Short mmCIF file of C-alpha atoms in Angstrom, two decimals:
data_model
loop_
_atom_site.label_atom_id
_atom_site.label_comp_id
_atom_site.label_asym_id
_atom_site.label_seq_id
_atom_site.Cartn_x
_atom_site.Cartn_y
_atom_site.Cartn_z
CA MET F 1 0.01 -12.71 -2.78
CA SER F 2 -1.11 -16.27 -3.39
CA ASP F 3 -4.31 -18.17 -3.97
CA SER F 4 -4.12 -21.88 -3.42
CA VAL F 5 -7.69 -22.68 -4.46
CA ALA F 6 -7.53 -25.24 -7.24
CA ASP F 7 -11.14 -25.52 -8.35
CA GLY F 8 -13.30 -23.15 -10.32
CA TYR F 9 -11.37 -23.34 -13.59
CA PRO F 10 -12.81 -21.34 -16.49
CA GLN F 11 -13.67 -22.79 -19.83
CA LYS F 12 -10.60 -23.39 -21.98
CA VAL F 13 -9.79 -20.48 -24.28
CA ASP F 14 -7.36 -20.32 -27.20
CA LYS F 15 -4.93 -17.51 -26.42
CA ASP F 16 -4.11 -17.10 -30.14
CA LYS F 17 -7.76 -16.37 -31.00
CA LYS F 18 -8.79 -12.77 -31.62
CA LEU F 19 -10.15 -11.00 -28.57
CA ASN F 20 -13.93 -10.71 -28.47
CA LEU F 21 -15.65 -7.42 -27.63
CA LYS F 22 -16.79 -8.70 -24.23
CA THR F 23 -13.19 -9.32 -23.11
CA LYS F 24 -11.99 -6.02 -24.55
CA LEU F 25 -14.70 -4.12 -22.71
CA ALA F 26 -13.93 -5.91 -19.45
CA TYR F 27 -10.25 -5.10 -19.83
CA GLY F 28 -11.08 -1.47 -20.57
CA ALA F 29 -13.26 -1.28 -17.45
CA GLY F 30 -10.19 -2.03 -15.34
CA ASP F 31 -8.82 1.41 -16.15
CA LEU F 32 -12.04 3.13 -15.09
CA GLY F 33 -11.15 3.26 -11.39
CA PRO F 34 -7.50 4.35 -11.69
CA ALA F 35 -8.49 6.89 -14.36
CA ILE F 36 -11.35 8.45 -12.38
CA THR F 37 -9.35 8.73 -9.15
CA ALA F 38 -6.18 9.92 -10.89
CA ASN F 39 -8.18 12.44 -12.93
CA ILE F 40 -9.87 13.94 -9.88
CA SER F 41 -6.54 14.03 -8.03
CA VAL F 42 -4.60 15.62 -10.90
CA PHE F 43 -7.22 18.28 -11.63
CA PHE F 44 -8.37 19.10 -8.12
CA LEU F 45 -6.05 17.88 -5.35
CA LEU F 46 -3.59 20.79 -5.50
CA VAL F 47 -6.40 23.35 -5.69
CA PHE F 48 -8.23 21.44 -2.90
CA PHE F 49 -5.18 21.78 -0.66
CA THR F 50 -4.81 25.53 -1.28
CA ASN F 51 -8.43 26.66 -1.72
CA VAL F 52 -10.27 24.30 0.69
CA ALA F 53 -7.80 22.99 3.28
CA GLY F 54 -5.91 26.33 3.32
CA ILE F 55 -2.42 24.85 2.89
CA PRO F 56 0.27 27.13 1.33
CA ALA F 57 1.06 26.24 -2.32
CA GLY F 58 4.67 25.21 -1.63
CA LEU F 59 3.63 22.88 1.18
CA ALA F 60 0.79 21.51 -0.95
CA GLY F 61 3.27 20.77 -3.75
CA SER F 62 5.47 18.99 -1.21
CA ILE F 63 2.56 16.71 -0.20
CA LEU F 64 2.06 15.73 -3.84
CA MET F 65 5.80 15.19 -4.29
CA VAL F 66 6.06 12.84 -1.29
CA GLY F 67 3.09 10.82 -2.54
CA LYS F 68 4.46 10.53 -6.05
CA ILE F 69 7.97 9.56 -4.91
CA TRP F 70 6.59 6.86 -2.62
CA ASP F 71 4.30 5.71 -5.43
CA ALA F 72 7.33 5.45 -7.69
CA VAL F 73 9.41 3.55 -5.12
CA ASN F 74 6.80 0.87 -4.51
CA ASP F 75 6.07 0.26 -8.22
CA PRO F 76 9.05 -2.02 -9.03
CA PHE F 77 8.45 -4.10 -5.89
CA VAL F 78 4.81 -4.67 -6.79
CA GLY F 79 5.85 -5.36 -10.39
CA VAL F 80 8.29 -8.09 -9.36
CA LEU F 81 5.77 -9.58 -6.90
CA THR F 82 3.07 -9.79 -9.58
CA ASP F 83 5.52 -11.60 -11.88
CA LYS F 84 6.08 -14.14 -9.08
CA THR F 85 2.43 -14.48 -8.00
CA LYS F 86 0.99 -17.97 -8.51
CA SER F 87 -2.75 -18.54 -8.40
CA ARG F 88 -4.45 -21.43 -10.18
CA ARG F 89 -7.81 -19.67 -9.93
CA TRP F 90 -6.81 -16.09 -10.86
CA GLY F 91 -3.38 -16.13 -12.52
CA ARG F 92 -0.57 -13.68 -11.74
CA ARG F 93 -2.28 -10.28 -12.05
CA LEU F 94 -5.96 -10.65 -11.15
CA PRO F 95 -5.59 -11.43 -7.41
CA TRP F 96 -4.08 -7.98 -6.91
CA LEU F 97 -7.04 -6.27 -8.58
CA LEU F 98 -9.57 -8.43 -6.73
CA TYR F 99 -8.24 -7.95 -3.20
CA GLY F 100 -6.96 -4.39 -3.63
CA ALA F 101 -10.12 -2.82 -5.09
CA ILE F 102 -12.01 -1.98 -1.88
CA PRO F 103 -9.04 -0.59 0.13
CA PHE F 104 -8.12 1.42 -2.97
CA GLY F 105 -11.55 3.12 -2.95
CA ILE F 106 -11.56 3.72 0.82
CA PHE F 107 -8.16 5.45 1.01
CA PHE F 108 -8.91 7.56 -2.06
CA PHE F 109 -11.99 8.90 -0.23
CA LEU F 110 -10.01 9.65 2.96
CA GLN F 111 -7.77 12.07 1.03
CA TRP F 112 -10.67 14.54 0.73
CA ILE F 113 -11.45 14.93 4.44
CA VAL F 114 -10.27 18.14 6.17
CA PRO F 115 -9.42 17.34 9.81
CA THR F 116 -9.73 20.14 12.39
CA THR F 117 -6.07 20.88 13.11
CA ASN F 118 -3.27 23.31 12.23
CA VAL F 119 -1.38 23.50 8.91
CA TRP F 120 1.31 21.00 9.94
CA GLY F 121 -1.32 18.59 11.26
CA LEU F 122 -3.03 18.77 7.86
CA PHE F 123 0.32 18.30 6.13
CA TRP F 124 1.10 15.05 7.96
CA TYR F 125 -2.46 13.74 7.65
CA TYR F 126 -2.41 14.17 3.86
CA VAL F 127 1.11 12.76 3.56
CA ILE F 128 0.21 9.57 5.49
CA ILE F 129 -3.16 9.01 3.78
CA GLY F 130 -1.60 9.90 0.42
CA VAL F 131 1.18 7.34 0.86
CA ILE F 132 -1.27 4.55 1.78
CA SER F 133 -3.60 5.56 -1.05
CA GLN F 134 -0.73 5.40 -3.55
CA VAL F 135 0.20 1.90 -2.35
CA PHE F 136 -3.28 0.61 -3.16
CA TYR F 137 -3.32 2.54 -6.44
CA THR F 138 -0.15 0.66 -7.45
CA ILE F 139 -1.56 -2.65 -6.22
CA VAL F 140 -4.51 -2.41 -8.63
CA ASN F 141 -3.07 -0.36 -11.48
CA LEU F 142 0.35 -1.86 -12.14
CA PRO F 143 -0.79 -5.50 -12.52
CA TYR F 144 -3.62 -4.21 -14.70
CA THR F 145 -1.30 -2.38 -17.10
CA ALA F 146 0.96 -5.45 -17.30
CA MET F 147 -1.93 -7.57 -18.63
CA THR F 148 -1.86 -6.16 -22.20
CA PRO F 149 0.77 -8.52 -23.68
CA GLU F 150 -0.92 -11.45 -21.92
CA LEU F 151 -4.24 -10.79 -23.65
CA THR F 152 -2.98 -10.52 -27.24
CA GLN F 153 0.28 -10.70 -29.17
CA ASP F 154 -1.06 -9.09 -32.33
CA TYR F 155 0.65 -5.75 -33.11
CA ASP F 156 -2.46 -3.95 -34.40
CA GLU F 157 -4.87 -5.65 -31.97
CA ARG F 158 -2.84 -4.21 -29.10
CA THR F 159 -3.46 -0.74 -30.46
CA SER F 160 -7.18 -1.61 -30.71
CA LEU F 161 -7.17 -3.01 -27.15
CA ASN F 162 -5.45 0.09 -25.83
CA SER F 163 -7.93 2.27 -27.74
CA ILE F 164 -10.79 0.61 -25.83
CA ARG F 165 -8.83 0.78 -22.59
CA PHE F 166 -8.24 4.49 -22.95
CA ALA F 167 -11.80 5.02 -24.14
CA PHE F 168 -12.78 3.81 -20.66
CA SER F 169 -9.95 5.82 -19.13
CA ILE F 170 -10.89 9.09 -20.81
CA GLY F 171 -14.59 8.26 -20.56
CA GLY F 172 -14.11 7.79 -16.82
CA SER F 173 -12.28 11.09 -16.66
CA ILE F 174 -15.15 12.80 -18.48
CA LEU F 175 -17.67 11.11 -16.17
CA SER F 176 -15.76 12.37 -13.12
CA LEU F 177 -15.77 15.90 -14.55
CA LEU F 178 -19.50 15.73 -15.30
CA LEU F 179 -20.06 14.58 -11.74
CA ALA F 180 -17.87 17.44 -10.50
CA ARG F 181 -19.83 19.94 -12.61
CA LEU F 182 -23.14 18.63 -11.23
CA ILE F 183 -22.01 18.37 -7.60
CA PHE F 184 -20.31 21.78 -7.62
CA ALA F 185 -23.53 23.31 -8.99
CA LEU F 186 -25.80 21.59 -6.42
CA ILE F 187 -23.64 21.96 -3.28
CA GLU F 188 -22.29 25.34 -2.15
CA ASN F 189 -19.94 24.21 0.63
CA ARG F 190 -16.51 23.53 -0.96
CA GLN F 191 -15.51 20.80 1.51
CA GLN F 192 -18.80 18.93 1.05
CA GLN F 193 -18.46 19.20 -2.73
CA TYR F 194 -15.21 17.26 -2.72
CA LEU F 195 -16.39 14.70 -0.16
CA VAL F 196 -19.47 13.78 -2.19
CA LEU F 197 -17.45 13.68 -5.43
CA ALA F 198 -14.80 11.42 -3.86
CA GLY F 199 -17.40 9.03 -2.44
CA VAL F 200 -19.22 8.57 -5.76
CA CYS F 201 -15.95 8.12 -7.67
CA ALA F 202 -14.67 5.56 -5.14
CA VAL F 203 -17.75 3.35 -5.62
CA ILE F 204 -17.52 3.50 -9.43
CA SER F 205 -13.81 2.66 -9.25
CA ILE F 206 -14.35 -0.48 -7.18
CA LEU F 207 -17.10 -1.77 -9.48
CA GLY F 208 -14.96 -1.21 -12.60
CA LEU F 209 -12.09 -3.27 -11.16
CA PHE F 210 -14.42 -6.16 -10.29
CA TRP F 211 -15.80 -6.12 -13.84
CA CYS F 212 -12.26 -6.38 -15.21
CA VAL F 213 -11.37 -9.33 -12.97
CA TRP F 214 -14.37 -11.43 -13.93
CA GLY F 215 -14.44 -10.43 -17.61
CA THR F 216 -10.79 -11.18 -18.44
CA ARG F 217 -10.25 -14.22 -16.22
CA ASP F 218 -10.70 -16.85 -18.95
CA ARG F 219 -8.29 -15.17 -21.34
CA VAL F 220 -5.66 -14.51 -18.67
CA LEU F 221 -5.71 -18.13 -17.46
CA ALA F 222 -5.45 -19.36 -21.05
CA PHE F 223 -2.23 -17.38 -21.37
CA GLU F 224 -0.95 -18.73 -18.04
CA ALA F 225 -1.53 -22.30 -19.24
CA LYS F 226 0.70 -21.68 -22.28
CA ARG F 227 3.66 -20.31 -20.37
CA THR F 228 6.67 -22.60 -20.67
CA GLN F 229 8.10 -24.51 -17.74
CA SER F 230 11.42 -22.70 -18.10
CA ASP F 231 9.63 -19.36 -17.81
CA GLU F 232 7.90 -20.56 -14.65
CA SER F 233 10.94 -21.98 -12.92
CA GLU F 234 13.95 -19.88 -13.88
CA SER F 235 14.70 -17.10 -11.42
CA ILE F 236 17.08 -14.20 -12.07
CA PRO F 237 18.22 -11.97 -9.17
CA ILE F 238 16.56 -8.55 -9.07
CA LYS F 239 19.85 -6.71 -9.68
CA GLU F 240 20.40 -8.75 -12.83
CA GLN F 241 16.81 -8.10 -13.95
CA ILE F 242 17.32 -4.36 -13.50
CA LYS F 243 20.50 -4.57 -15.56
CA ILE F 244 18.62 -6.38 -18.34
CA VAL F 245 15.80 -3.82 -18.25
CA PHE F 246 18.13 -0.87 -18.69
CA ASN F 247 20.15 -2.63 -21.39
CA ASN F 248 16.96 -2.75 -23.46
CA LYS F 249 17.42 0.42 -25.53
CA PRO F 250 13.85 0.61 -26.93
CA PHE F 251 12.61 0.51 -23.31
CA LEU F 252 14.66 3.60 -22.48
CA PHE F 253 13.07 5.40 -25.44
CA VAL F 254 9.56 4.42 -24.32
CA ILE F 255 9.99 5.58 -20.71
CA GLY F 256 11.42 8.87 -22.00
CA ILE F 257 8.49 9.38 -24.38
CA TYR F 258 6.03 8.48 -21.62
CA LEU F 259 7.77 10.71 -19.05
CA PHE F 260 7.74 13.84 -21.20
CA SER F 261 4.21 13.24 -22.51
CA TRP F 262 2.74 12.78 -19.06
CA LEU F 263 4.77 15.54 -17.50
CA GLY F 264 3.05 17.82 -20.01
CA VAL F 265 -0.35 16.28 -19.24
CA GLN F 266 -0.17 16.41 -15.47
CA ILE F 267 1.47 19.81 -15.06
CA THR F 268 -1.16 21.30 -17.39
CA ALA F 269 -3.98 19.48 -15.60
CA SER F 270 -2.89 20.60 -12.12
CA VAL F 271 -2.58 24.26 -13.19
CA ILE F 272 -5.69 24.55 -15.43
CA PRO F 273 -8.08 25.14 -12.46
CA TYR F 274 -5.94 28.09 -11.35
CA PHE F 275 -5.76 29.34 -14.96
CA VAL F 276 -9.54 29.22 -15.43
CA ILE F 277 -10.33 30.83 -12.06
CA TYR F 278 -7.61 33.47 -11.79
CA CYS F 279 -6.38 34.20 -15.35
CA MET F 280 -9.68 33.83 -17.20
CA ARG F 281 -11.72 35.12 -14.21
CA LEU F 282 -14.37 32.41 -14.48
CA LYS F 283 -16.27 30.57 -11.73
CA GLU F 284 -14.98 27.41 -10.02
CA SER F 285 -17.94 25.52 -11.49
CA ASP F 286 -16.62 26.37 -14.99
CA VAL F 287 -13.41 24.37 -14.42
CA PRO F 288 -14.96 20.92 -15.10
CA THR F 289 -16.53 22.27 -18.33
CA VAL F 290 -13.12 23.28 -19.70
CA MET F 291 -11.70 19.90 -18.69
CA ILE F 292 -14.54 18.12 -20.45
CA GLY F 293 -13.61 19.99 -23.63
CA VAL F 294 -10.11 18.50 -23.42
CA GLN F 295 -11.09 15.00 -22.32
CA GLY F 296 -14.11 14.73 -24.62
CA THR F 297 -11.94 15.51 -27.62
CA ALA F 298 -9.30 13.06 -26.39
CA LEU F 299 -11.93 10.31 -26.19
CA LEU F 300 -13.21 10.90 -29.74
CA MET F 301 -9.69 11.15 -31.16
CA LEU F 302 -8.58 7.84 -29.63
CA PHE F 303 -10.38 5.86 -32.32
CA ILE F 304 -9.23 8.19 -35.10
CA TRP F 305 -5.60 7.96 -33.97
CA GLY F 306 -5.96 4.18 -33.57
CA ALA F 307 -7.18 3.82 -37.17
CA LEU F 308 -4.50 6.19 -38.46
CA SER F 309 -1.72 4.29 -36.69
CA LYS F 310 -2.55 1.20 -38.78
CA ARG F 311 -1.94 3.24 -41.92
CA VAL F 312 0.94 5.54 -41.03
CA GLY F 313 2.41 4.00 -37.85
CA LYS F 314 2.68 5.04 -34.20
CA LYS F 315 5.48 7.56 -34.76
CA ALA F 316 3.56 9.62 -37.31
CA VAL F 317 0.44 9.65 -35.11
CA TYR F 318 2.49 10.84 -32.13
CA PHE F 319 4.00 13.68 -34.19
CA MET F 320 0.61 14.86 -35.45
CA GLY F 321 -0.96 14.87 -31.98
CA MET F 322 1.95 16.61 -30.28
CA PHE F 323 2.11 19.39 -32.88
CA LEU F 324 -1.58 20.17 -32.26
CA TRP F 325 -0.97 20.23 -28.52
CA ILE F 326 2.03 22.56 -28.86
CA ILE F 327 -0.16 25.01 -30.80
CA ALA F 328 -2.79 24.81 -28.03
CA ALA F 329 -0.29 25.33 -25.18
CA THR F 330 1.25 28.33 -26.95
CA GLY F 331 -2.20 29.85 -27.44
CA LEU F 332 -3.14 29.38 -23.77
CA PHE F 333 -0.10 31.38 -22.67
CA PHE F 334 -1.33 34.43 -24.62
CA LEU F 335 -5.07 33.97 -23.92
CA GLN F 336 -6.82 36.90 -22.23
CA PRO F 337 -9.98 37.19 -20.08
CA GLY F 338 -13.07 37.39 -22.26
CA GLN F 339 -11.69 35.13 -25.02
CA ILE F 340 -13.89 32.26 -23.87
CA GLY F 341 -14.65 30.86 -27.34
CA LEU F 342 -10.95 30.72 -28.23
CA MET F 343 -10.24 29.03 -24.89
CA TYR F 344 -12.54 26.15 -25.83
CA VAL F 345 -10.99 25.89 -29.32
CA LEU F 346 -7.55 25.54 -27.69
CA ALA F 347 -8.98 22.98 -25.26
CA VAL F 348 -10.11 20.87 -28.23
CA LEU F 349 -6.66 21.11 -29.87
CA ALA F 350 -5.01 20.12 -26.59
CA GLY F 351 -7.39 17.14 -26.35
CA CYS F 352 -6.09 15.85 -29.69
CA GLY F 353 -2.56 15.74 -28.24
CA VAL F 354 -3.61 14.33 -24.87
CA SER F 355 -5.24 11.42 -26.70
CA VAL F 356 -1.92 10.52 -28.34
CA ALA F 357 -0.13 10.79 -24.99
CA TYR F 358 -2.54 8.13 -23.67
CA LEU F 359 -2.35 5.81 -26.65
CA VAL F 360 1.13 5.65 -28.19
CA PRO F 361 3.55 5.01 -25.28
CA TRP F 362 1.37 2.22 -23.85
CA SER F 363 1.08 0.64 -27.32
CA MET F 364 4.88 0.56 -27.56
CA MET F 365 5.50 -1.19 -24.23
CA PRO F 366 4.39 -4.74 -25.20
CA ASP F 367 6.79 -4.64 -28.18
CA VAL F 368 9.65 -3.84 -25.78
CA ILE F 369 8.67 -6.73 -23.48
CA GLU F 370 8.70 -9.20 -26.35
CA LEU F 371 12.12 -8.01 -27.44
CA ASP F 372 13.31 -8.79 -23.91
CA GLU F 373 11.68 -12.24 -24.05
CA LEU F 374 13.41 -12.95 -27.36
CA GLN F 375 16.77 -11.95 -25.91
CA THR F 376 16.47 -13.56 -22.47
CA GLY F 377 13.72 -16.19 -22.62
CA GLN F 378 11.95 -14.49 -19.68
CA ARG F 379 8.62 -12.63 -19.51
CA ARG F 380 8.89 -9.75 -17.03
CA GLU F 381 5.89 -7.54 -17.78
CA GLY F 382 5.56 -6.45 -14.16
CA LEU F 383 9.21 -5.45 -13.91
CA PHE F 384 9.16 -3.39 -17.11
CA TYR F 385 5.89 -1.67 -16.32
CA GLY F 386 7.03 -1.07 -12.75
CA PHE F 387 10.22 0.70 -13.77
CA MET F 388 8.47 2.61 -16.53
CA VAL F 389 6.00 4.05 -14.04
CA LEU F 390 8.72 4.55 -11.38
CA LEU F 391 10.79 6.84 -13.58
CA GLN F 392 7.71 8.64 -14.83
CA LYS F 393 6.50 9.31 -11.28
CA PHE F 394 9.88 10.60 -10.12
CA GLY F 395 9.69 13.13 -12.94
CA LEU F 396 6.10 14.04 -12.11
CA ALA F 397 6.91 14.39 -8.39
CA PHE F 398 9.68 16.83 -9.21
CA GLY F 399 7.49 18.72 -11.71
CA LEU F 400 4.51 19.10 -9.36
CA PHE F 401 6.81 20.13 -6.50
CA LEU F 402 8.32 22.87 -8.69
CA VAL F 403 4.83 24.08 -9.68
CA GLY F 404 3.87 24.43 -6.00
CA ILE F 405 7.15 26.16 -5.10
CA ALA F 406 6.90 28.48 -8.13
CA LEU F 407 3.35 29.50 -7.17
CA GLN F 408 4.36 30.21 -3.59
CA ALA F 409 7.51 32.11 -4.67
CA SER F 410 5.38 34.24 -7.00
CA GLY F 411 3.23 35.34 -4.08
CA PHE F 412 0.22 33.03 -4.64
CA GLN F 413 -2.34 33.49 -1.84
CA GLU F 414 -3.99 30.35 -0.43
CA ASN F 415 -7.57 30.52 0.80
CA VAL F 416 -8.56 30.63 4.46
CA PRO F 417 -10.63 27.49 5.30
CA GLY F 418 -14.32 28.33 5.42
CA GLN F 419 -13.94 31.60 3.54
CA THR F 420 -16.35 31.84 0.60
CA GLU F 421 -14.53 34.46 -1.50
CA LEU F 422 -11.20 33.42 -3.01
CA PRO F 423 -8.27 35.84 -2.55
CA ILE F 424 -7.12 38.15 -5.39
CA GLN F 425 -3.79 36.97 -6.82
CA PRO F 426 -0.83 39.30 -7.59
CA ASP F 427 0.40 39.74 -11.19
CA ALA F 428 3.52 37.64 -10.49
CA ALA F 429 1.33 34.67 -9.51
CA LEU F 430 -0.79 35.06 -12.67
CA THR F 431 2.38 35.06 -14.80
CA ALA F 432 3.63 31.91 -13.04
CA ILE F 433 0.30 30.19 -13.79
CA ARG F 434 0.54 31.16 -17.48
CA ILE F 435 4.11 29.82 -17.76
CA ALA F 436 3.06 26.53 -16.17
CA VAL F 437 0.16 26.10 -18.61
CA GLY F 438 2.10 27.11 -21.76
CA PRO F 439 5.92 27.14 -22.15
CA ILE F 440 6.68 24.32 -19.67
CA PRO F 441 4.43 21.73 -21.39
CA VAL F 442 5.78 22.83 -24.80
CA VAL F 443 9.35 22.03 -23.73
CA CYS F 444 8.23 18.60 -22.45
CA LEU F 445 6.41 17.79 -25.69
CA ILE F 446 9.38 18.77 -27.88
CA CYS F 447 11.59 16.40 -25.86
CA GLY F 448 9.02 13.62 -26.40
CA LEU F 449 9.01 14.30 -30.17
CA PHE F 450 12.81 14.02 -30.30
CA LEU F 451 12.79 10.60 -28.60
CA THR F 452 9.89 9.31 -30.74
CA TYR F 453 11.78 10.16 -33.92
CA PHE F 454 14.60 7.79 -32.91
CA TYR F 455 12.43 4.97 -31.45
CA PRO F 456 13.79 1.81 -33.15
CA ILE F 457 10.95 -0.80 -33.21
CA THR F 458 8.87 -0.63 -36.40
CA ARG F 459 5.90 -2.77 -37.45
CA GLU F 460 8.21 -4.84 -39.69
CA MET F 461 10.73 -5.39 -36.91
CA HIS F 462 7.94 -6.43 -34.53
CA ALA F 463 6.58 -8.99 -37.03
CA GLU F 464 10.05 -10.50 -37.35
CA MET F 465 10.38 -10.64 -33.55
CA LEU F 466 7.09 -12.55 -33.24
CA LEU F 467 8.20 -15.13 -35.81
CA LYS F 468 11.44 -15.74 -33.94
CA LEU F 469 9.59 -15.97 -30.62
CA GLU F 470 7.14 -18.52 -32.04
CA GLU F 471 10.01 -20.67 -33.34
CA LYS F 472 11.77 -20.44 -29.98
CA ARG F 473 8.64 -21.45 -28.06
CA LYS F 474 8.04 -24.45 -30.34
CA LYS F 475 11.57 -25.69 -29.66
CA GLU F 476 11.02 -25.39 -25.91
CA GLU F 477 7.74 -27.34 -25.93
#
C-alpha cells in the first residue's frame, strides 16, 4: 500500500514531547471499532451459529477455527507490509486504517446474515465471509497496535496511553453490550436482533477508525521524520527477521503471557451466553447485563491498575488481577440457579482480571521492540505485533474449536432456525459448559502467572535500554 501524494504536510511536532490528551483520545478511538466487532463476535457469534442459524456446535466451532487460523496466517504478512509502507502524507500505518475502515465494517455486517440454504451451504457462506472479514480486521487492527512505540518512548506514558486505548476498547465493548441489551429487548425476532446490532456496530467502528487517523497523523509523521536513513534503507530477508524475532527471549515471554491471558478471556466470553441461559436458567436478554458487569468493572479497573503499575510494576499488577480472576472462575463452576447476586459479584471479580489481561501484555510489547532495535538497529513493530497475534490466534482457534467439539460431544442441542423456544440441554452438556467457564480458564491463567514471574525486562532495565538507544541514534545522525 502506497500513497505518493506529497502535499498536505501537518504542522511539525516534536516526537519527544509528552502526548497531549487530544492525541491520546484519538489513538484510543482507533481501538473502538476492532473492540466492538471483536466483542460482539466473541460473545455472540458461536451462540448465533447454534441458536439462530441452527448449525451444530462442532461445525460452528470449526467455522470459528478456520477464521482464526486464517486471521493468524495473514497477520505476519500485513505486519511486514506495514513496516515497508511509504507514504509522505500518512506514514507507514495510517493508510491501512484509512482505506480498510469501510470494507472492514461491511464484511463484519455480512457475517450476521442467515442465507436460505442447508447446513453445509451455511457453513461455507460463514467460512468465506469470515475469512474476508478477518483480512480486513487485520488490515485495520495490526497497524493500529503497532503505533504505540511510534507515539511515545516513555515507559510510564505507554502504560497511560494503553490505559486510554483500553478504556475505549472496554468502553466500546460495554457500548456494544448496552446496544445488544436494548435491541434484544425491543426486537423479538432473533435474526433481526443480530442484523440491527451488527449494522449499528459497523457504523460506529468505521467512524472510530477515521477519528484515529486524523487525530494521530501529526504525531505519527513526526516520528517518521526522525527515523534514521539506515532504518529506512536496510532490508533483512523475512526468514532472517523471523529468526531475530524468536531469538528475542522477552518477546517469547510476552506472547506466552498474552496467549494464556486471552485464551482465558475468549473461551470464557464464548461460553458465558450458554452458561447464563442454560446453567443459570435466565433469559437471552440477561446475557448482555452479565457481560456489562464484567466489562464495566474492567473499564474502571484500567485506571486503578495503570496507577498501581507505576508504584509496584507490571508484574505485581498482573499477579493481583489474575488471582482475582481465578477466584471468580472457580466460583462460576460451582454457581447454581437462583444465586443471581453471587453471579454478579463473581462477574465483578472476573472484570478485575480481564482488565489486567488487556493492559499488561500490550504495555510490555514496546519494551521488547526497543530491545530488538538496540540489538539490531532495526525497528520492526509490524513484524513483532504480527507474530504475537499470529501465535495467539492459533491458540484461540484451537481453543474455540475444542469448545465447539466438546459441546457437541456432550450432546448439546442446537436450535432449529425460526423456532422461538430454545431446546432443553442434557446434564452432560451443562457440565461441559461449566468446565469451559471455570477450570479451563483457571489453567490458562496459572500458565500466564508462571511466565510473568520470569519476564526479564524491568523498569530499570528499560531505562538503561533507552539511554543506549539514544546514544546510538546520536552517533548515526
